[in-house]
């Protein structure tokens, strides 16, 4: 037995320790944010276990209801939503919750209210459960101005006002990626300890990538700049190698790969979905926040994604996010189109 290696394993940076270390940098901190995050982490562990058992537990079948987005709900969607709503309310640190699964925002009862609003998609990509493709939870956290009488305006804020954002991916391993506004860090669940361990410190996305990620099935409905950009990826004019296409169809998995390997993820507007398909509050904002924190960019086709001000909790937007130079190229194509 390699005792030296075992000794090293005892000095692990767990997510709890990491967040407490961050907290210690702010002497005025009361630990509320730390408690909230630990409840989100607990929810992710619960969902991870449920996802792993889904095939055995017959959780895969449809719950028979249709959610606000018109998608048929899987049993796991419903379960994940319940888990997160309960975990967030019981933390005593939240006052408004916005979930992809619920038509209305949830206002926490006054006795359990705290200073934070949380927006989340409890199980993104859940239509992929049956075939074992990676799925995940996405979340963003806002500080509210008035936790006594909170209103919906507290969450209808631009993404740049978020305090923290992250996602948990349930795949070959369970990965938790988090930014509290000072860089991006990745943690992997060690099942033997039941703890998330820091495995990807200070993630930085490469300046330019070799991969593009888009649903090419929608190509006939794209606008000019999107079609032009994808054409350039496949047939570069400058003599460079063409980019590789990788598209999983699960936003968490596609964005996770983009974050680690570089490149661009795009879900543009098209004739079928003129406002895009992805939801602003709990898909576009958290992922754009992480991309910018890792040194990348996020663009809607009109503006920086994090400057967008949503009018509705389930509003949608087109999105282009990833490596700085790749998104810059898309921005140049849209700028040229606007000049016409």
PDB file of C-alpha atoms in Angstrom, residues 13 26 38-39 56 58 70 72 74 80 83 90-91 93 101 119 124 204 210 212 224 229 231 247 251 303 310 319 338:
ATOM      1  CA  UNK A  13      -9.994  20.532  -0.573  1.00  0.00           C
ATOM      2  CA  UNK A  26     -14.945  38.706   4.187  1.00  0.00           C
ATOM      3  CA  UNK A  38     -24.231  23.759   1.179  1.00  0.00           C
ATOM      4  CA  UNK A  39     -27.984  23.177   0.754  1.00  0.00           C
ATOM      5  CA  UNK A  56     -33.741   0.511 -11.482  1.00  0.00           C
ATOM      6  CA  UNK A  58     -38.610   2.979 -12.612  1.00  0.00           C
ATOM      7  CA  UNK A  70     -44.925  22.341 -22.877  1.00  0.00           C
ATOM      8  CA  UNK A  72     -43.672  16.272 -20.927  1.00  0.00           C
ATOM      9  CA  UNK A  74     -40.222  12.960 -16.437  1.00  0.00           C
ATOM     10  CA  UNK A  80     -35.444  16.969  -8.619  1.00  0.00           C
ATOM     11  CA  UNK A  83     -35.679  18.234  -3.738  1.00  0.00           C
ATOM     12  CA  UNK A  90     -35.233  24.798   4.554  1.00  0.00           C
ATOM     13  CA  UNK A  91     -31.908  26.658   4.360  1.00  0.00           C
ATOM     14  CA  UNK A  93     -31.670  31.892   3.469  1.00  0.00           C
ATOM     15  CA  UNK A 101     -40.656  23.384 -13.704  1.00  0.00           C
ATOM     16  CA  UNK A 119     -33.108  30.705 -10.121  1.00  0.00           C
ATOM     17  CA  UNK A 124     -31.629  20.124 -17.634  1.00  0.00           C
ATOM     18  CA  UNK A 204      -9.716  29.106 -17.783  1.00  0.00           C
ATOM     19  CA  UNK A 210     -11.311  23.757 -32.284  1.00  0.00           C
ATOM     20  CA  UNK A 212     -18.282  24.187 -32.439  1.00  0.00           C
ATOM     21  CA  UNK A 224     -27.406  35.091 -42.138  1.00  0.00           C
ATOM     22  CA  UNK A 229     -20.276  31.442 -39.013  1.00  0.00           C
ATOM     23  CA  UNK A 231     -19.986  27.688 -42.848  1.00  0.00           C
ATOM     24  CA  UNK A 247     -23.399  18.385 -30.056  1.00  0.00           C
ATOM     25  CA  UNK A 251     -26.805  22.115 -22.349  1.00  0.00           C
ATOM     26  CA  UNK A 303     -25.672  42.415 -26.906  1.00  0.00           C
ATOM     27  CA  UNK A 310     -35.597  39.900 -18.583  1.00  0.00           C
ATOM     28  CA  UNK A 319     -27.035  32.543 -27.066  1.00  0.00           C
ATOM     29  CA  UNK A 338     -26.394  45.466 -38.929  1.00  0.00           C
TER      30      UNK A 338
END
